[in-house]
PDB file of C-alpha atoms in Angstrom:
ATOM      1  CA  UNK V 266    -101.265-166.791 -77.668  1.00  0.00           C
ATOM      2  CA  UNK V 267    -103.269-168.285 -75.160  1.00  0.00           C
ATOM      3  CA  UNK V 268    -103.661-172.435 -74.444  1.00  0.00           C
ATOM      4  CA  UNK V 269    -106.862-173.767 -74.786  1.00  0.00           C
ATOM      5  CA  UNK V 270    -107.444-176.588 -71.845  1.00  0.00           C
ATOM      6  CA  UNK V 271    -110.057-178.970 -72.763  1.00  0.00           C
ATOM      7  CA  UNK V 272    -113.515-178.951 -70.292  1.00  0.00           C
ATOM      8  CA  UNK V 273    -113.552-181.150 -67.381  1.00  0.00           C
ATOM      9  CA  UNK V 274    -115.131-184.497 -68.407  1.00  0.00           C
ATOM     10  CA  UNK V 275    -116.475-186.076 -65.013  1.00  0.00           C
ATOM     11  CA  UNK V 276    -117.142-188.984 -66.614  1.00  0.00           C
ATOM     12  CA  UNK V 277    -113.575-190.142 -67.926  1.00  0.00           C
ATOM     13  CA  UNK V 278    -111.947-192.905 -67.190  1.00  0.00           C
ATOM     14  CA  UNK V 279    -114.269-195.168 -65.265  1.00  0.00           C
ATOM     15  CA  UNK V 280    -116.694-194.856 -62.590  1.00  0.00           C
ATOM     16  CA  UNK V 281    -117.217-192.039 -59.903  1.00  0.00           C
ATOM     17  CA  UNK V 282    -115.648-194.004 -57.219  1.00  0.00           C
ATOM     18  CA  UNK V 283    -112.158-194.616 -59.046  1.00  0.00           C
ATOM     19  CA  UNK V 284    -109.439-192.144 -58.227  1.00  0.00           C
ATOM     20  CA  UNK V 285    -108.624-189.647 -61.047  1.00  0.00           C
ATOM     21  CA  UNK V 286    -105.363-187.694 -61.760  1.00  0.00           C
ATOM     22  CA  UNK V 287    -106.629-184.270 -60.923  1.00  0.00           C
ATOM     23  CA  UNK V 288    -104.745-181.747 -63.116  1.00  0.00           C
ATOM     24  CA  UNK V 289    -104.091-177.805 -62.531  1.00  0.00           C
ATOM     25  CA  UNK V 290    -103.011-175.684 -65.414  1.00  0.00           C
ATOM     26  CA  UNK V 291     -99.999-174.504 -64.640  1.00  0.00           C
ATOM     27  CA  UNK V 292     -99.841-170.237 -65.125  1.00  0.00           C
ATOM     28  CA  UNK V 293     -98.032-168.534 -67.764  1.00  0.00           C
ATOM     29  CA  UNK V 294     -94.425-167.507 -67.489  1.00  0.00           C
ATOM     30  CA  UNK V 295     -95.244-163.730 -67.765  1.00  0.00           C
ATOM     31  CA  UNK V 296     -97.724-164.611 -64.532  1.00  0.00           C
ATOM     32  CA  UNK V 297     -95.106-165.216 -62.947  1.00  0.00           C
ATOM     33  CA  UNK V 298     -92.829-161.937 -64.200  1.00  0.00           C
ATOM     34  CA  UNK V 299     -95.605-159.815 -62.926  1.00  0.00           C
ATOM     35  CA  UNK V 300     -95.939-161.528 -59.753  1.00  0.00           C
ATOM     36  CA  UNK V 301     -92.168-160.867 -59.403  1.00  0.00           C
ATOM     37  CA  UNK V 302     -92.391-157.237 -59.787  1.00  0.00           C
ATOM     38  CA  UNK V 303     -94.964-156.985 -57.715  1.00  0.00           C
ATOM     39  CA  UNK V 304     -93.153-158.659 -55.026  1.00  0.00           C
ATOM     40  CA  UNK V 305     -90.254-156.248 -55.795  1.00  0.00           C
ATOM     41  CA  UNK V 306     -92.632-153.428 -55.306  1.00  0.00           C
ATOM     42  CA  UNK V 307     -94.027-154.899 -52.160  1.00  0.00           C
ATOM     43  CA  UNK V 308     -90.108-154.819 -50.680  1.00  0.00           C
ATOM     44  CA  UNK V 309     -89.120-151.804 -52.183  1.00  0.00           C
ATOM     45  CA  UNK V 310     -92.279-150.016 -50.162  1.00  0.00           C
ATOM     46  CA  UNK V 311     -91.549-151.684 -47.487  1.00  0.00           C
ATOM     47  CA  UNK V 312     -87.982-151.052 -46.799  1.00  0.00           C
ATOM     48  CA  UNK V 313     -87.461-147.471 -48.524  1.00  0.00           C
ATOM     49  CA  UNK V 314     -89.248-145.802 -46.123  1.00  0.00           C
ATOM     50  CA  UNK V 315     -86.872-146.833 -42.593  1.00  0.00           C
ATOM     51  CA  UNK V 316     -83.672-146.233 -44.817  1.00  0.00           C
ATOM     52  CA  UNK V 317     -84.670-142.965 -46.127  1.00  0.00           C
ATOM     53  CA  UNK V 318     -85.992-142.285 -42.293  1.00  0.00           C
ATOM     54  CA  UNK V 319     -82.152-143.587 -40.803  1.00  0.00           C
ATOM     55  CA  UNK V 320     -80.446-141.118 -43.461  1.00  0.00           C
ATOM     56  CA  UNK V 321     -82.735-138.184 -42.681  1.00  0.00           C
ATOM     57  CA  UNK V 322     -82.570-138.251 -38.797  1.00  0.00           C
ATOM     58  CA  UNK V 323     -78.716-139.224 -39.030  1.00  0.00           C
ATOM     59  CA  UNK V 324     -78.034-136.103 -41.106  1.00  0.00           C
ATOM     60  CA  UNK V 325     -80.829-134.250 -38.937  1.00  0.00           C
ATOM     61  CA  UNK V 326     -78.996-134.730 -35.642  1.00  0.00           C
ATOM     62  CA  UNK V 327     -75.769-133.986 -37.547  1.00  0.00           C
ATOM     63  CA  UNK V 328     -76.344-130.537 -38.930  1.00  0.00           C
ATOM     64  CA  UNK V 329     -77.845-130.050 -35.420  1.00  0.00           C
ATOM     65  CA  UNK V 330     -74.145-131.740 -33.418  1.00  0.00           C
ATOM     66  CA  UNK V 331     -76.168-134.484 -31.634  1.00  0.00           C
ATOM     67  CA  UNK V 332     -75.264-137.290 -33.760  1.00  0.00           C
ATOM     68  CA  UNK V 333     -74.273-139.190 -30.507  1.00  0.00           C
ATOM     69  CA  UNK V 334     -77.265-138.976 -29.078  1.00  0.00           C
ATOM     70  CA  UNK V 335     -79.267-140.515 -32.045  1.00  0.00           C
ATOM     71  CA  UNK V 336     -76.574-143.011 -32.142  1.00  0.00           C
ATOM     72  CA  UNK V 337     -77.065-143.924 -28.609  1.00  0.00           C
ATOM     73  CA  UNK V 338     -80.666-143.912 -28.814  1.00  0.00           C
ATOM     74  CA  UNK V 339     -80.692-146.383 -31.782  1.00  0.00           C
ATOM     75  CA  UNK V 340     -78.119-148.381 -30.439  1.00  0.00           C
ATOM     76  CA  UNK V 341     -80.105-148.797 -27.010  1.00  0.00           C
ATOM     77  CA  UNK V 342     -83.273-149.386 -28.868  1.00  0.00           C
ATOM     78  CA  UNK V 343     -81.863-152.509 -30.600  1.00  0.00           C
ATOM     79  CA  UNK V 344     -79.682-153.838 -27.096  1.00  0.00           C
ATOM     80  CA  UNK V 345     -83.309-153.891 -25.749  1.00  0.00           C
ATOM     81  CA  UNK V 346     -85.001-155.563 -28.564  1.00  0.00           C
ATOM     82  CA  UNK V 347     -81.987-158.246 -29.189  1.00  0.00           C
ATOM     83  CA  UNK V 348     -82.190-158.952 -24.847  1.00  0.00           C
ATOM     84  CA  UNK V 349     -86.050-159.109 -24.424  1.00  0.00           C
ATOM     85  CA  UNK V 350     -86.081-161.419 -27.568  1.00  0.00           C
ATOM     86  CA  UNK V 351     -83.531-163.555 -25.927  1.00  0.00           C
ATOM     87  CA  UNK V 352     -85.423-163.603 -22.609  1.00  0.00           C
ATOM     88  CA  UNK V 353     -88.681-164.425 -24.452  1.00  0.00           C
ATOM     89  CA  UNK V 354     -87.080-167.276 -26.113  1.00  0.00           C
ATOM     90  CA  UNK V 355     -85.130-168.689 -23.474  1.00  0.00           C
ATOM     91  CA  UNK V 356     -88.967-168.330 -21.118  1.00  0.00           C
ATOM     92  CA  UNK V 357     -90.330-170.033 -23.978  1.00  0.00           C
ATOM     93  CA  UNK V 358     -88.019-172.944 -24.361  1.00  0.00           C
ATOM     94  CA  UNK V 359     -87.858-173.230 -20.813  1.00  0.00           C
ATOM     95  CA  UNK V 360     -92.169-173.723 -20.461  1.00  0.00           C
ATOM     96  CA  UNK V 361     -91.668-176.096 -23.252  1.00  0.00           C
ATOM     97  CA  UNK V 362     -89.128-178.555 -21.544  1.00  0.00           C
ATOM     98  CA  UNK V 363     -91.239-178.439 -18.904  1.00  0.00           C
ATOM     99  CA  UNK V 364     -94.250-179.383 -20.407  1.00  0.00           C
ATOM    100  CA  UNK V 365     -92.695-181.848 -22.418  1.00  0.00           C
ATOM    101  CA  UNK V 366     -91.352-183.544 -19.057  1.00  0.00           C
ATOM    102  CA  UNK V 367     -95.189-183.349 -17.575  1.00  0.00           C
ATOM    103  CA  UNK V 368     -96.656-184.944 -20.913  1.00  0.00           C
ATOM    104  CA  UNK V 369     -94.302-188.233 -20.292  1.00  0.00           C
ATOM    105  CA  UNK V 370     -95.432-188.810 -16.797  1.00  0.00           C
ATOM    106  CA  UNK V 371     -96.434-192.118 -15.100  1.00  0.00           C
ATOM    107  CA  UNK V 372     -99.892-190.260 -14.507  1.00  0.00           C
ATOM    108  CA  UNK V 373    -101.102-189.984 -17.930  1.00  0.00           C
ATOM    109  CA  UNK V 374     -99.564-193.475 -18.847  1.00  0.00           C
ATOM    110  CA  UNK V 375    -101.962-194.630 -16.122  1.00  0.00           C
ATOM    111  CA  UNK V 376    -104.924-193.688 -18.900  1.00  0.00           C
ATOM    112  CA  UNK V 377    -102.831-195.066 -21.906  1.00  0.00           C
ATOM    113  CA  UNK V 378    -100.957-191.199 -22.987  1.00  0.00           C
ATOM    114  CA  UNK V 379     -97.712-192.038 -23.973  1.00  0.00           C
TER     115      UNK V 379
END
């Protein structure tokens, strides 16, 4: 059974320049159920389709004896990903101590930047 909410009355409590209590209706449990199971779906979508991929190329390059090689190849795949995120970062970090050295500079608290 569904809550009735009673109509916005602009009018209430005082005048139009007085700040009023501005109230949501909060959703219904089962809203929040579904959006649950949707979300579920979302990640099941997501992530069946690399796990069933993995299994099927592992058992692929089985049956056919290179299991090694896929192994390497996966393996190298993530080395470089894992080492050009760490470069990125540390590039990153780096830029930023620098610019936050060049922001506190007597030059630009000559015009008042602290």
């Amino acid at each position: 059974m569904t809550r009735r909410y009673r109509p916005f009355d602009p009018f209430e409590r005082g005048g139009p320049f007085e700040a009023r209590e501005i109230r949501f209706p909060r959703p219904p449990r089962r809203f929040w159920v579904g959006a649950a199971l949707f979300g579920l779906a979302v990640l099941i979508f997501f992530f069946a389709s690399p796990i069933v991929w993995f299994f099927t190329e592992m058992q692929w390059y089985d049956a056919l004896g290179f299991k090694d090689v896929f192994t390497t190849r996966l393996s190298m795949q993530v080395v470089l990903f894992v080492a050009s995120f760490a470069f990125a970062l540390l590039y990153l970090a780096a830029n930023v101590l620098v610019a936050l050295r060049l922001r506190s500079g007597p030059s630009l608290r000559a015009v008042g930047i602290k």
